[in-house]
Each structure stands twice: as structure tokens, then as C-alpha cells.
Amino acid sequence: MAKNSDNNRRKFMATTLQSVGLTALGGLLWSGYSDEAKASPLVLRPPAALPEDDFLKACIKCGLCAEACRNRDSNKDRDGNPRPSTLQMAKGGEHKLIGTPFFVPTDVPCYMCDDIPCVPVCPSGALDEASVTNEKGELDINMARMGLAVVHKESCVAFWGLQCDACYRACPLLDEAITLEYHKNERTGKHAFLLPVVHSDVCTGCGLCEKACVTEEPAIFVLPVEYATGKAGTHYVKGWDTQDQNRLKDAKEIHTVTERSEKEAADYLNMEVEY
Amino acid sequence: MKKFKYLLLRRATQLLLLVLYFGANAYGWHILEGTFGSSVLFGVIPLADPYTTLQVLATGFVLGTDVLLGAAIITLFYFVVGGRAFCSWVCPINMVTDLANWLRRRLKLDKEEVNYRFLKRSARYWIMVLGLIVSAVVGVAAFEVLSPITIMQRGIIFGFGAGIAVVVAIFLFDLFGVKNGWCGHLCPLGATYSLIGQKSLIRVKHDHEACTNCMECKIVCPENQVLWMVNKESVSVTDGECTNCGRCIDVCGDNALEFSIRSFATRKQSKGVKNETNG
């Protein structure tokens, strides 16, 4: 009898250990797959989307934003049928986190509706209405930062000296998000370059410029903001900017010590580059 | 026709819901919009899947009230009508696994059924908990990354893409792999609804006097462990794993099974007997 219960206990322990072990195995595989599945950095999200990491946590993949985008009044063709919508839901095989909304400007850019139908319908908060609401409490699509347009000047024919202002004219924030800079064309000596310049403080990343671009592959294209911007760091203070100078008011003194180099100045000039 | 009453009703419900969801995107209907993860009924009432909601909460994100309220409404609804009524009356994957199961019976594959040591019906509860842990670790609703349920539903609404592979995989797994493999062993959504429906009101009731022990109900039942009382005594099916699909009622030639309102008076007694028969 005692031996039997001992066997039972041993069997129970073994089964429990197996269950826990297999669960751990499953957890590792599942975590690995999920982590890879969400690693799709160059995706453009709907307006007012939280930063990508938070967005991926929050999005419940219901598709209400995409449905609102497709069925908005401004998306009807002449017969009153809905046209393809800006927002698509990621499918299997598209290498984006499945079921999350995104858009591809070269397919359908964001037309920046005044009433932003895609945002208020979001039930989870993945699209943050507050981020596109101005001080008056009105929805303001100009506050959206879906991405940032970037110009590749080697393939942009305006930089060759050809006259093209397709992106400039397509921009919903005409002469604000993209301006044209005039430069003298030294090659011909009598023409002007009309160069598109994107202003990141205004550009919403709607992608109308990318859609309008005339080159084989767009020379102006929208990237997620974090991939299209650099960062100077807080230790740079603009001495000519009183606003920026104010940052120094509350600054605390930091002592840093750099050890004095043993090398002579001549050594420094002659040494190889250290990586 | 009586033999298919609930089957046809279920298919009609499942298809109607899919048509409504499809129409919300394709034609802009405001009857039932969204997907099972989160929906809007009649343009006002929020609905949300409890397990999906738990996964998002597990990632550490503070969800909007629409989803929380929606999850509460759905939980309450299935708490009353039987948690896994979702599985048999709503979930589109049910049509896939039912087809696999039907083919299995037709092809007589069941004779070779194996008692899987590592794949017990309790695996789904482990997976349910694991899904929440993985959600917390990775920072994304983990089951939603591969859920065939919403992949199939979104496929119908927005187009499948390669996502159809997941649905085919479930079909093959249930047909050639494990009997009732997905719904009965693995699906954490079903596990959640099993827990929600533990005390639900609408239950299948067995009438021992009328039963002729033909066992048709046990053959057709996708969770036949819940039908332990057949050939034993007249009680209700109280197990939360019963999907309230009504297949057993359909196939019963003796009218020994019928939906009824749960009788709480007999519950304690029946539980005691259940434990005895299991032991």
C-alpha cells in the first residue's frame, strides 16, 4: 500500500514536471515567434497611432479604423461605391504584425480627412485621439505624425535641374510641409533648380507626395518618424536661442573627469584611427 | 429535418454574423462592425473578447473603456447562455473543425485514435495562461499573433492573403492529426469561455428513462467527456467544456436530451456522482 502511493506520487511528480517543461518549451517557441512577428519596423500606421511599441501592445486588431476609412463619405466613387481604402489590415505573408492596420502611400496615401474618421472609432486607445485634438478641442489632422517624407536627391529629377514640382503641388499642406528652394544651376548658367525641401515640424507623413512622385521608384517617400529623424542630444544648447537657453536655468552642475592623455600631440596626429 | 435542427441553426447564426461583419466593411453597415477581438453592435454597444482583452492588459497597456466595457458585456452574455456557445454558435473555425470531424467519421479514421500522453484536453488551460505570460514578456497580444479564429474572420472581411494557411493547417490537424485537436485540446479562447460558462443557465439535460444507450450522442459530441451521465442518470450537463452545440440533441432518436434551464437543486448531487464515476 505504501509502495503504491509512493509510485503514485512519483508518477504525479513526473507528469507535473513534464507539463511544466512542455509549457516552458511552448513559451519559448511562442515568445520567439511573437517577437519576430512584431518586428516590422518600416510600417506606416494610421494617424494618431501611439509609438510603434505601445501601438503593438494596444492594438486589438478589430479593423474598425480600416472600416471607417473605407466607408467614409469622401471615399465614394461616382456610383457611390467605396473605393479601396488607405488603411489595410495586415494579412499573413505581408510580414507585418498580422491584423494590424497600416498604409502604403504608393497604393493609397492618407487623404487627411478633416473629421479623421479612423481615430475616434478605435476602442482600445491604440489610436490616441488626444494627439490629434487641438486646444479648442477639435480634431486636427495636421497634428498627425504618421511618418516623415524624405527626399533622395540623387534620384529626384528636380536636383538634376529638371522642372518638377509634383510633390510640392500634391502636398495637402502646400508650401508648408514642402517648400521649394531656388538655386542657380551652374551647369547651364541660366536656369534655376527648384528643390523640394520637407519640413518635419509640419509634415504629417500622409504620403501624397510619394504617390505623386514621377520617378520610377519614388524619390520622395515616407518613413516612420523615428527612422527618418536623427537626434542631436540634450547637451547641445543653442546659444542664439533664448528659449533653448532657458534649459540651462535648472541645469545642475555635472563634474566629468577625462584622464589626461599620455601621448604627445605628434603621436596623436600620426596614430591610426581607433574604432 | 429534426436531426439537423440545431446544426442548421448554428450554421445560420455563424454565417449571419460573418455576413454582418463582412457587410460592415464592404457596404458600411452599422449592425455589427469590427472583429471578434472588439466589435460595435448597432453602432453603439461595444463588445470585446475577454481573452483578447486579457492579453492586451497583460502587455501592460491600459485599455480604453470601450474594450473593457465590451469584454464585460460579452463575459456576462456567455456567463448566462453557456460560455462555449461562442465556440459552436459564433466561431468560424467551428465550421472548419466540424467539417474535419465529419470527414474523420466518414473516412473511419477514428479507429486509429491514440491516447496522446502529452496532449490532454487540459492543455488548453495551460496554453491560456501561457498566452498571457508570453503577452507580458513580448509586449504583444500573443494569441492574436497566430489565432486562426480572427485570422479566418479577418480573412473573410478583409481578404485572406497567406493567412488561409493557418485555417488549412487547423483543418489538417483535426482531420489527420488529433480528433477534436484544436477546439478540444489547444484553443485558449475556448478554454476561457469554458471557465466563463461554468455556471451558465442554459444546459443540455439528459433523461435516463428515455435513453436507449445507442451512444450516438457520444460519437458526435466534440467534448464527449461532458456526457458522462449518459446511460447513468438523469441530470444536466454542467461541465463548462460543453459547447451547447446541440448536436447530441439532434442525433438523439429517443428524445433523451434537450436544452433546459439549469437546475441548481441537482447540481451538487450530480457533481458528487461525477467525481465517483471519474475516480
Coordinates of C-alpha atoms in Angstrom, one line a residue:
Chain A
M1 CA 0.0 0.0 0.0
A2 CA 2.7 2.4 1.0
K3 CA 4.7 1.5 -2.1
N4 CA 1.7 2.1 -4.3
S5 CA 1.2 5.6 -3.0
D6 CA 4.9 6.2 -3.4
N7 CA 4.6 5.2 -7.0
N8 CA 1.6 7.4 -7.5
R9 CA 3.4 10.3 -6.1
R10 CA 6.4 9.7 -8.3
K11 CA 4.1 9.5 -11.3
F12 CA 2.3 12.6 -10.3
M13 CA 5.6 14.5 -9.9
A14 CA 6.9 13.2 -13.2
T15 CA 3.7 14.3 -15.0
T16 CA 3.7 17.7 -13.4
L17 CA 7.4 18.1 -14.3
Q18 CA 6.6 17.1 -17.9
S19 CA 3.7 19.6 -18.1
V20 CA 5.7 22.4 -16.7
G21 CA 8.6 21.5 -19.0
L22 CA 6.5 21.4 -22.1
T23 CA 4.8 24.6 -21.2
A24 CA 8.2 26.2 -20.9
L25 CA 9.1 24.8 -24.3
G26 CA 5.9 26.2 -25.7
G27 CA 6.5 29.5 -24.1
L28 CA 10.0 29.8 -25.6
L29 CA 8.7 29.0 -29.1
W30 CA 5.7 31.2 -28.8
S31 CA 7.7 34.1 -27.4
G32 CA 10.3 33.7 -30.2
Y33 CA 7.7 33.6 -32.9
S34 CA 5.7 36.5 -31.5
D35 CA 8.8 38.7 -31.1
E36 CA 9.9 38.1 -34.7
A37 CA 6.3 38.5 -35.9
K38 CA 6.1 42.0 -34.5
A39 CA 9.5 43.1 -35.8
S40 CA 8.4 45.0 -38.8
P41 CA 9.9 48.5 -38.3
L42 CA 9.1 50.2 -41.6
V43 CA 5.4 50.2 -41.3
L44 CA 3.2 53.4 -41.6
R45 CA 0.4 53.4 -39.1
P46 CA -2.9 55.3 -39.1
P47 CA -3.0 58.9 -37.8
A48 CA -2.7 59.3 -34.1
A49 CA -1.1 55.9 -33.6
L50 CA 0.9 55.5 -30.4
P51 CA 4.7 55.0 -30.8
E52 CA 5.1 51.6 -32.5
D53 CA 6.0 49.6 -29.4
D54 CA 2.9 50.9 -27.5
F55 CA 0.8 50.6 -30.6
L56 CA 1.6 46.9 -30.9
K57 CA 0.7 46.3 -27.3
A58 CA -2.6 48.3 -27.6
C59 CA -4.0 47.4 -31.0
I60 CA -6.8 44.8 -30.5
K61 CA -6.9 44.1 -34.3
C62 CA -10.6 44.8 -34.7
G63 CA -10.3 46.6 -38.0
L64 CA -12.7 49.4 -37.0
C65 CA -10.3 52.0 -38.3
A66 CA -9.9 50.4 -41.7
E67 CA -13.7 50.0 -42.0
A68 CA -14.2 53.7 -41.1
C69 CA -11.5 54.7 -43.6
R70 CA -13.1 52.6 -46.4
N71 CA -16.7 53.7 -45.7
R72 CA -16.2 57.4 -45.1
D73 CA -18.3 59.6 -47.3
S74 CA -15.3 61.1 -49.0
N75 CA -14.2 57.7 -50.3
K76 CA -17.1 57.1 -52.7
D77 CA -16.6 56.7 -56.4
R78 CA -19.1 58.2 -59.0
D79 CA -21.5 55.3 -58.4
G80 CA -21.4 55.7 -54.7
N81 CA -19.4 52.6 -54.0
P82 CA -16.5 52.7 -51.7
R83 CA -13.0 52.9 -53.2
P84 CA -10.1 50.9 -51.9
S85 CA -9.2 52.4 -48.5
T86 CA -6.0 53.9 -47.3
L87 CA -5.9 51.6 -44.3
Q88 CA -5.3 48.0 -44.8
M89 CA -5.3 45.2 -42.3
A90 CA -2.1 43.2 -42.3
K91 CA -2.6 39.7 -43.7
G92 CA -0.5 36.6 -43.3
G93 CA 2.6 36.8 -45.6
E94 CA 2.8 40.5 -45.6
H95 CA 5.5 40.5 -42.9
K96 CA 3.7 42.9 -40.7
L97 CA 2.1 42.0 -37.4
I98 CA -1.0 40.2 -38.5
G99 CA -4.3 42.1 -38.1
T100 CA -2.8 45.5 -37.5
P101 CA -3.7 48.5 -39.7
F102 CA -1.2 50.1 -41.9
F103 CA -1.0 52.0 -45.2
V104 CA 1.3 52.1 -48.2
P105 CA 1.4 55.5 -49.8
T106 CA 2.1 54.2 -53.3
D107 CA -1.1 52.1 -53.1
V108 CA -3.4 54.6 -51.4
P109 CA -2.0 57.5 -49.4
C110 CA -3.8 59.1 -46.5
Y111 CA -6.1 61.9 -47.7
M112 CA -6.1 63.6 -44.3
C113 CA -9.8 63.8 -43.7
D114 CA -10.8 66.8 -41.6
D115 CA -13.1 64.6 -39.4
I116 CA -10.4 61.8 -39.1
P117 CA -13.0 59.0 -39.2
C118 CA -10.4 56.3 -38.4
V119 CA -9.4 57.6 -35.0
P120 CA -12.4 58.1 -32.8
V121 CA -13.7 54.6 -33.6
C122 CA -10.6 53.0 -32.0
P123 CA -11.9 51.2 -28.9
S124 CA -8.5 50.3 -27.4
G125 CA -6.7 53.6 -27.4
A126 CA -4.0 52.4 -29.9
L127 CA -5.1 55.4 -31.9
D128 CA -4.8 58.3 -29.4
E129 CA -7.5 60.9 -30.2
A130 CA -5.8 63.4 -27.8
S131 CA -2.8 63.5 -30.0
V132 CA -4.8 65.0 -32.9
T133 CA -7.0 67.2 -30.9
N134 CA -6.1 70.9 -30.7
E135 CA -6.6 73.4 -27.9
K136 CA -10.1 74.2 -29.0
G137 CA -11.0 70.5 -28.6
E138 CA -11.4 70.0 -32.3
L139 CA -9.9 67.1 -34.3
D140 CA -7.0 68.5 -36.3
I141 CA -5.4 66.1 -38.8
N142 CA -2.5 68.5 -39.3
M143 CA -1.3 67.3 -35.9
A144 CA -0.9 63.8 -37.1
R145 CA 2.6 62.4 -37.5
M146 CA 2.2 59.2 -39.4
G147 CA 5.7 59.4 -40.8
L148 CA 8.0 61.9 -42.4
A149 CA 8.7 62.4 -46.1
V150 CA 12.4 62.1 -47.1
V151 CA 13.9 63.2 -50.5
H152 CA 16.6 61.2 -52.1
K153 CA 18.3 64.0 -54.0
E154 CA 20.2 61.7 -56.4
S155 CA 17.0 60.3 -57.9
C156 CA 14.9 63.4 -57.6
V157 CA 14.9 64.9 -61.1
A158 CA 14.5 68.4 -59.6
F159 CA 18.0 68.1 -58.3
W160 CA 19.1 67.3 -61.9
G161 CA 17.8 70.7 -62.9
L162 CA 14.6 69.4 -64.5
Q163 CA 11.5 71.4 -63.5
C164 CA 9.3 69.1 -61.4
D165 CA 7.2 70.2 -58.5
A166 CA 4.8 67.2 -58.4
C167 CA 5.4 66.6 -54.7
Y168 CA 5.2 70.2 -53.8
R169 CA 1.8 70.5 -55.5
A170 CA 0.4 67.2 -54.2
C171 CA 1.2 68.2 -50.6
P172 CA -2.1 69.0 -48.6
L173 CA -0.1 71.5 -46.6
L174 CA 1.1 73.3 -49.7
D175 CA 4.2 75.4 -49.2
E176 CA 4.3 74.5 -45.6
A177 CA 5.3 70.8 -45.3
I178 CA 7.2 71.0 -48.6
T179 CA 8.8 74.2 -49.8
L180 CA 10.8 74.9 -53.0
E181 CA 14.2 76.3 -52.6
Y182 CA 15.7 78.2 -55.6
H183 CA 19.3 77.7 -56.5
K184 CA 21.2 78.7 -59.5
N185 CA 22.0 75.9 -62.0
E186 CA 25.7 76.4 -62.5
R187 CA 25.8 73.8 -65.2
T188 CA 23.6 75.7 -67.6
G189 CA 24.4 79.0 -66.1
K190 CA 21.0 80.4 -66.9
H191 CA 18.4 78.1 -65.2
A192 CA 17.3 77.5 -61.7
F193 CA 17.0 74.5 -59.5
L194 CA 13.6 74.2 -57.8
L195 CA 14.4 71.9 -55.0
P196 CA 11.8 70.3 -52.7
V197 CA 12.6 70.6 -49.0
V198 CA 10.5 68.8 -46.4
H199 CA 9.8 70.4 -43.0
S200 CA 9.5 67.9 -40.3
D201 CA 7.6 70.2 -38.0
V202 CA 4.7 70.3 -40.5
C203 CA 4.8 67.1 -42.5
T204 CA 2.2 64.6 -41.4
G205 CA 3.5 61.7 -43.4
C206 CA 0.3 61.3 -45.4
G207 CA 2.3 60.1 -48.5
L208 CA 0.5 62.1 -51.1
C209 CA 3.9 63.4 -52.3
E210 CA 5.2 59.8 -52.6
K211 CA 2.1 58.8 -54.6
A212 CA 2.6 61.9 -56.9
C213 CA 6.3 61.5 -57.5
V214 CA 7.1 60.9 -61.1
T215 CA 10.2 58.8 -60.9
E216 CA 10.2 55.0 -61.5
E217 CA 10.7 54.5 -57.8
P218 CA 9.6 57.5 -55.7
A219 CA 12.4 59.9 -55.0
I220 CA 10.4 61.3 -52.1
F221 CA 9.0 58.7 -49.7
V222 CA 7.5 58.5 -46.2
L223 CA 9.4 56.7 -43.4
P224 CA 8.2 56.2 -39.9
V225 CA 9.3 59.3 -38.0
E226 CA 11.8 57.5 -35.8
Y227 CA 13.6 56.2 -38.9
A228 CA 13.6 59.5 -40.7
T229 CA 15.0 61.6 -37.9
G230 CA 18.2 62.0 -36.0
K231 CA 18.7 63.3 -32.5
A232 CA 21.3 65.9 -31.5
G233 CA 21.3 65.1 -27.8
T234 CA 20.4 67.4 -24.9
H235 CA 23.9 68.6 -24.3
Y236 CA 23.7 70.8 -27.4
V237 CA 22.3 74.2 -26.3
K238 CA 21.6 76.7 -28.9
G239 CA 23.3 79.8 -27.7
W240 CA 21.4 82.1 -30.1
D241 CA 18.0 80.8 -29.0
T242 CA 16.7 82.3 -25.7
Q243 CA 14.1 79.5 -25.4
D244 CA 16.8 76.9 -25.7
Q245 CA 19.0 78.9 -23.3
N246 CA 16.3 78.5 -20.6
R247 CA 17.1 74.8 -20.4
L248 CA 20.3 75.8 -18.7
K249 CA 18.4 77.6 -15.8
D250 CA 17.6 74.5 -14.0
A251 CA 20.6 72.6 -15.1
K252 CA 22.7 71.1 -12.3
E253 CA 26.5 71.1 -12.4
I254 CA 28.0 67.9 -13.6
H255 CA 31.6 67.1 -13.0
T256 CA 33.2 64.9 -15.5
V257 CA 36.9 63.9 -15.4
T258 CA 38.7 62.9 -18.6
E259 CA 42.1 61.4 -17.9
R260 CA 44.9 63.4 -19.3
S261 CA 46.4 61.6 -22.4
E262 CA 50.0 60.4 -22.1
K263 CA 50.5 60.9 -25.8
E264 CA 52.2 63.8 -27.4
A265 CA 50.3 65.9 -29.9
A266 CA 52.6 64.4 -32.7
D267 CA 51.7 60.9 -31.6
Y268 CA 48.0 61.7 -31.9
L269 CA 48.4 63.1 -35.4
N270 CA 50.3 60.0 -36.6
M271 CA 48.3 57.2 -35.0
E272 CA 45.9 55.1 -36.8
V273 CA 42.2 55.6 -36.4
E274 CA 40.9 53.7 -33.4
Y275 CA 37.5 52.1 -33.7
Chain B
M1 CA -35.1 17.8 -40.5
K2 CA -35.3 17.4 -36.8
K3 CA -31.9 15.6 -36.9
F4 CA -30.3 18.8 -38.1
K5 CA -32.3 21.4 -36.2
Y6 CA -29.5 22.9 -34.1
L7 CA -26.8 22.2 -36.6
L8 CA -28.7 24.3 -39.2
L9 CA -29.5 27.0 -36.6
R10 CA -25.8 27.2 -35.7
R11 CA -24.6 27.4 -39.2
A12 CA -27.2 30.1 -39.9
T13 CA -26.0 32.0 -36.9
Q14 CA -22.4 31.7 -37.8
L15 CA -22.9 32.7 -41.4
L16 CA -25.3 35.5 -40.5
L17 CA -22.7 37.0 -38.1
L18 CA -20.0 36.7 -40.8
V19 CA -22.2 38.4 -43.4
L20 CA -22.9 41.2 -41.0
Y21 CA -19.2 41.7 -40.2
F22 CA -18.4 41.4 -43.9
G23 CA -21.1 44.0 -44.8
A24 CA -19.8 46.4 -42.2
N25 CA -16.6 46.7 -44.2
A26 CA -17.8 46.1 -47.7
Y27 CA -21.0 48.1 -47.6
G28 CA -20.7 50.3 -44.5
W29 CA -23.4 48.6 -42.5
H30 CA -23.7 49.7 -38.9
I31 CA -25.1 46.5 -37.4
L32 CA -22.1 44.6 -36.3
E33 CA -18.7 46.2 -37.0
G34 CA -15.2 45.2 -36.2
T35 CA -14.0 41.6 -35.5
F36 CA -14.4 39.3 -32.6
G37 CA -11.4 41.0 -30.8
S38 CA -13.6 44.1 -30.5
S39 CA -16.8 45.0 -32.2
V40 CA -19.6 47.6 -32.1
L41 CA -23.2 46.4 -32.1
F42 CA -25.7 48.7 -33.8
G43 CA -23.1 51.4 -33.9
V44 CA -23.3 51.9 -30.1
I45 CA -22.8 48.9 -27.9
P46 CA -19.2 47.8 -27.5
L47 CA -18.3 44.2 -27.5
A48 CA -14.9 42.6 -26.9
D49 CA -13.4 39.2 -26.5
P50 CA -12.5 38.5 -22.9
Y51 CA -9.3 36.6 -23.6
T52 CA -8.1 39.1 -26.2
T53 CA -8.8 41.8 -23.7
L54 CA -6.8 40.0 -21.0
Q55 CA -3.9 39.6 -23.4
V56 CA -3.8 43.3 -24.1
L57 CA -4.0 44.1 -20.4
A58 CA -1.1 41.6 -19.8
T59 CA 1.1 43.6 -22.1
G60 CA 0.8 46.4 -19.6
F61 CA -1.3 48.7 -21.7
V62 CA -4.1 50.5 -20.0
L63 CA -7.0 49.7 -22.4
G64 CA -9.8 52.1 -23.4
T65 CA -13.1 51.8 -21.6
D66 CA -14.9 50.7 -24.8
V67 CA -12.9 47.5 -24.8
L68 CA -13.3 46.9 -21.0
L69 CA -17.0 47.5 -21.1
G70 CA -17.3 45.3 -24.2
A71 CA -15.4 42.5 -22.6
A72 CA -17.7 42.8 -19.5
I73 CA -20.8 42.6 -21.7
I74 CA -19.6 39.5 -23.6
T75 CA -18.5 37.8 -20.4
L76 CA -21.9 38.4 -18.9
F77 CA -23.7 37.2 -22.0
Y78 CA -21.8 33.9 -22.2
F79 CA -22.0 33.5 -18.4
V80 CA -25.7 33.2 -18.9
V81 CA -26.0 31.3 -22.2
G82 CA -23.1 29.0 -21.8
G83 CA -19.6 30.1 -22.3
R84 CA -18.7 27.9 -25.2
A85 CA -21.8 28.7 -27.1
F86 CA -19.3 31.1 -28.6
C87 CA -17.4 28.2 -29.9
S88 CA -20.3 26.4 -31.6
W89 CA -22.6 29.2 -32.5
V90 CA -20.3 32.0 -33.4
C91 CA -16.7 31.0 -34.0
P92 CA -16.0 30.5 -37.8
I93 CA -13.2 27.9 -37.1
N94 CA -16.0 25.7 -35.7
M95 CA -17.2 25.1 -39.3
V96 CA -13.7 24.0 -40.3
T97 CA -13.2 21.7 -37.3
D98 CA -16.7 20.3 -37.6
L99 CA -16.0 19.5 -41.3
A100 CA -12.8 17.8 -40.3
N101 CA -14.6 15.8 -37.6
W102 CA -17.3 14.8 -40.0
L103 CA -14.8 13.7 -42.6
R104 CA -13.0 11.8 -39.9
R105 CA -16.1 9.8 -39.1
R106 CA -16.8 9.3 -42.8
L107 CA -13.2 8.1 -43.5
K108 CA -13.3 6.0 -40.4
L109 CA -10.1 7.5 -39.1
D110 CA -11.3 7.3 -35.6
K111 CA -10.5 3.7 -35.2
E112 CA -6.9 4.6 -35.0
E113 CA -7.3 7.2 -32.3
V114 CA -4.4 7.4 -30.0
N115 CA -4.4 8.3 -26.4
Y116 CA -1.9 11.2 -26.5
R117 CA 0.1 11.4 -23.4
F118 CA 1.3 15.0 -23.9
L119 CA -1.9 16.3 -25.5
K120 CA -4.6 16.2 -22.9
R121 CA -7.7 18.2 -23.1
S122 CA -6.4 20.2 -20.2
A123 CA -3.6 21.5 -22.5
R124 CA -5.8 24.5 -23.5
Y125 CA -5.8 25.8 -19.9
W126 CA -2.0 25.8 -19.8
I127 CA -1.9 27.5 -23.2
M128 CA -4.4 30.1 -21.9
V129 CA -2.2 31.0 -19.0
L130 CA 0.9 30.8 -21.2
G131 CA -0.6 33.1 -23.7
L132 CA -0.9 35.8 -21.0
I133 CA 2.6 35.3 -19.8
V134 CA 4.0 35.5 -23.4
S135 CA 1.9 38.6 -24.0
A136 CA 3.5 40.2 -20.9
V137 CA 7.0 39.2 -21.9
V138 CA 6.9 40.0 -25.6
G139 CA 4.7 43.1 -25.4
V140 CA 2.1 42.0 -27.9
A141 CA -1.2 40.1 -27.6
A142 CA 0.4 36.7 -28.1
F143 CA -2.5 34.5 -29.2
E144 CA -3.7 37.2 -31.6
V145 CA -0.4 36.7 -33.5
L146 CA -1.5 33.3 -34.6
S147 CA -5.2 32.9 -33.7
P148 CA -6.9 31.1 -36.5
I149 CA -10.2 32.4 -35.3
T150 CA -9.6 36.1 -36.0
I151 CA -7.3 35.3 -38.9
M152 CA -10.2 33.5 -40.6
Q153 CA -12.7 36.2 -39.7
R154 CA -10.4 39.0 -40.9
G155 CA -9.7 36.9 -44.0
I156 CA -13.4 36.8 -44.8
I157 CA -13.8 40.6 -44.1
F158 CA -10.6 42.0 -45.5
G159 CA -9.1 39.2 -47.6
F160 CA -7.1 36.2 -46.5
G161 CA -3.6 36.5 -48.0
A162 CA -1.3 33.7 -46.8
G163 CA -3.4 33.6 -43.6
I164 CA -5.5 30.9 -45.2
A165 CA -2.6 28.6 -44.4
V166 CA -3.5 28.7 -40.7
V167 CA -7.0 27.7 -41.4
V168 CA -5.9 24.8 -43.7
A169 CA -3.4 23.7 -41.0
I170 CA -6.2 23.5 -38.4
F171 CA -8.3 21.5 -40.8
L172 CA -5.5 19.0 -41.5
F173 CA -4.5 18.8 -37.8
D174 CA -8.1 17.9 -36.8
L175 CA -8.6 15.6 -39.8
F176 CA -5.4 13.6 -39.8
G177 CA -3.9 14.6 -36.5
V178 CA -5.7 14.7 -33.3
K179 CA -9.5 14.2 -33.1
N180 CA -11.0 17.5 -31.9
G181 CA -7.4 18.6 -31.7
W182 CA -7.8 22.3 -32.0
C183 CA -11.1 23.1 -30.3
G184 CA -10.9 20.3 -27.8
H185 CA -7.3 20.4 -26.8
L186 CA -5.5 23.6 -27.8
C187 CA -7.7 26.7 -28.2
P188 CA -7.1 29.1 -25.3
L189 CA -10.2 31.1 -26.3
G190 CA -12.4 28.1 -25.9
A191 CA -10.6 27.5 -22.5
T192 CA -11.5 31.0 -21.4
Y193 CA -15.1 30.5 -22.5
S194 CA -15.2 27.1 -20.7
L195 CA -14.3 28.9 -17.5
I196 CA -16.8 31.7 -18.1
G197 CA -19.6 29.2 -18.7
Q198 CA -19.1 27.0 -15.7
K199 CA -22.3 28.2 -14.1
S200 CA -24.3 29.1 -17.2
L201 CA -28.1 28.8 -17.2
I202 CA -28.8 27.1 -20.5
R203 CA -27.8 23.5 -20.3
V204 CA -28.4 20.2 -22.1
K205 CA -30.4 17.9 -19.8
H206 CA -30.3 14.1 -20.1
D207 CA -33.3 11.9 -19.5
H208 CA -32.1 8.5 -18.4
E209 CA -35.6 7.0 -18.6
A210 CA -35.9 7.7 -22.3
C211 CA -32.3 6.8 -23.2
T212 CA -31.7 3.6 -25.1
N213 CA -27.9 3.7 -24.8
C214 CA -27.3 4.0 -28.6
M215 CA -24.3 6.3 -27.8
E216 CA -24.9 8.3 -31.0
C217 CA -24.6 11.5 -28.8
K218 CA -21.1 10.4 -27.6
I219 CA -20.0 9.7 -31.1
V220 CA -21.0 13.1 -32.4
C221 CA -20.0 15.2 -29.3
P222 CA -16.8 17.2 -29.7
E223 CA -16.3 17.1 -25.9
N224 CA -17.8 13.8 -25.0
Q225 CA -16.3 13.7 -21.6
V226 CA -19.1 16.1 -20.6
L227 CA -21.7 13.4 -21.4
W228 CA -20.6 11.1 -18.6
M229 CA -24.2 10.8 -17.4
V230 CA -25.5 9.1 -20.5
N231 CA -26.6 5.6 -19.6
K232 CA -26.2 6.6 -15.9
E233 CA -28.6 9.1 -14.6
S234 CA -31.0 12.0 -15.4
V235 CA -29.0 15.2 -14.8
S236 CA -27.9 18.3 -16.7
V237 CA -24.6 18.6 -18.4
T238 CA -22.9 21.0 -16.1
D239 CA -19.4 20.9 -17.4
G240 CA -18.1 24.2 -18.8
E241 CA -16.5 22.5 -21.7
C242 CA -19.9 21.6 -23.2
T243 CA -20.3 24.0 -26.2
N244 CA -24.1 23.9 -26.1
C245 CA -23.9 23.0 -29.8
G246 CA -27.0 20.8 -29.5
R247 CA -25.6 18.1 -31.8
C248 CA -26.3 15.4 -29.2
I249 CA -29.9 16.6 -29.1
D250 CA -30.1 16.5 -32.9
V251 CA -28.8 12.9 -33.2
C252 CA -30.7 11.5 -30.2
G253 CA -33.5 9.3 -31.6
D254 CA -35.1 8.9 -28.2
N255 CA -35.7 12.5 -27.1
A256 CA -33.4 11.8 -24.1
L257 CA -31.5 15.0 -24.5
E258 CA -32.9 18.6 -24.6
F259 CA -31.9 22.1 -23.7
S260 CA -33.2 23.3 -20.4
I261 CA -32.6 25.9 -17.8
R262 CA -30.0 24.7 -15.4
S263 CA -31.5 23.2 -12.3
F264 CA -29.4 24.4 -9.4
A265 CA -31.0 22.0 -7.0
T266 CA -29.5 18.9 -8.6
R267 CA -26.1 20.4 -9.2
K268 CA -24.3 19.4 -6.0
Q269 CA -25.6 15.9 -6.2
S270 CA -24.6 15.4 -9.8
K271 CA -21.1 16.7 -9.1
G272 CA -20.6 14.1 -6.4
V273 CA -21.6 11.4 -8.7
K274 CA -19.4 12.7 -11.4
N275 CA -16.3 12.5 -9.2
E276 CA -17.2 9.0 -8.3
T277 CA -17.5 7.9 -11.9
N278 CA -14.3 9.5 -12.8
G279 CA -12.4 8.0 -9.9

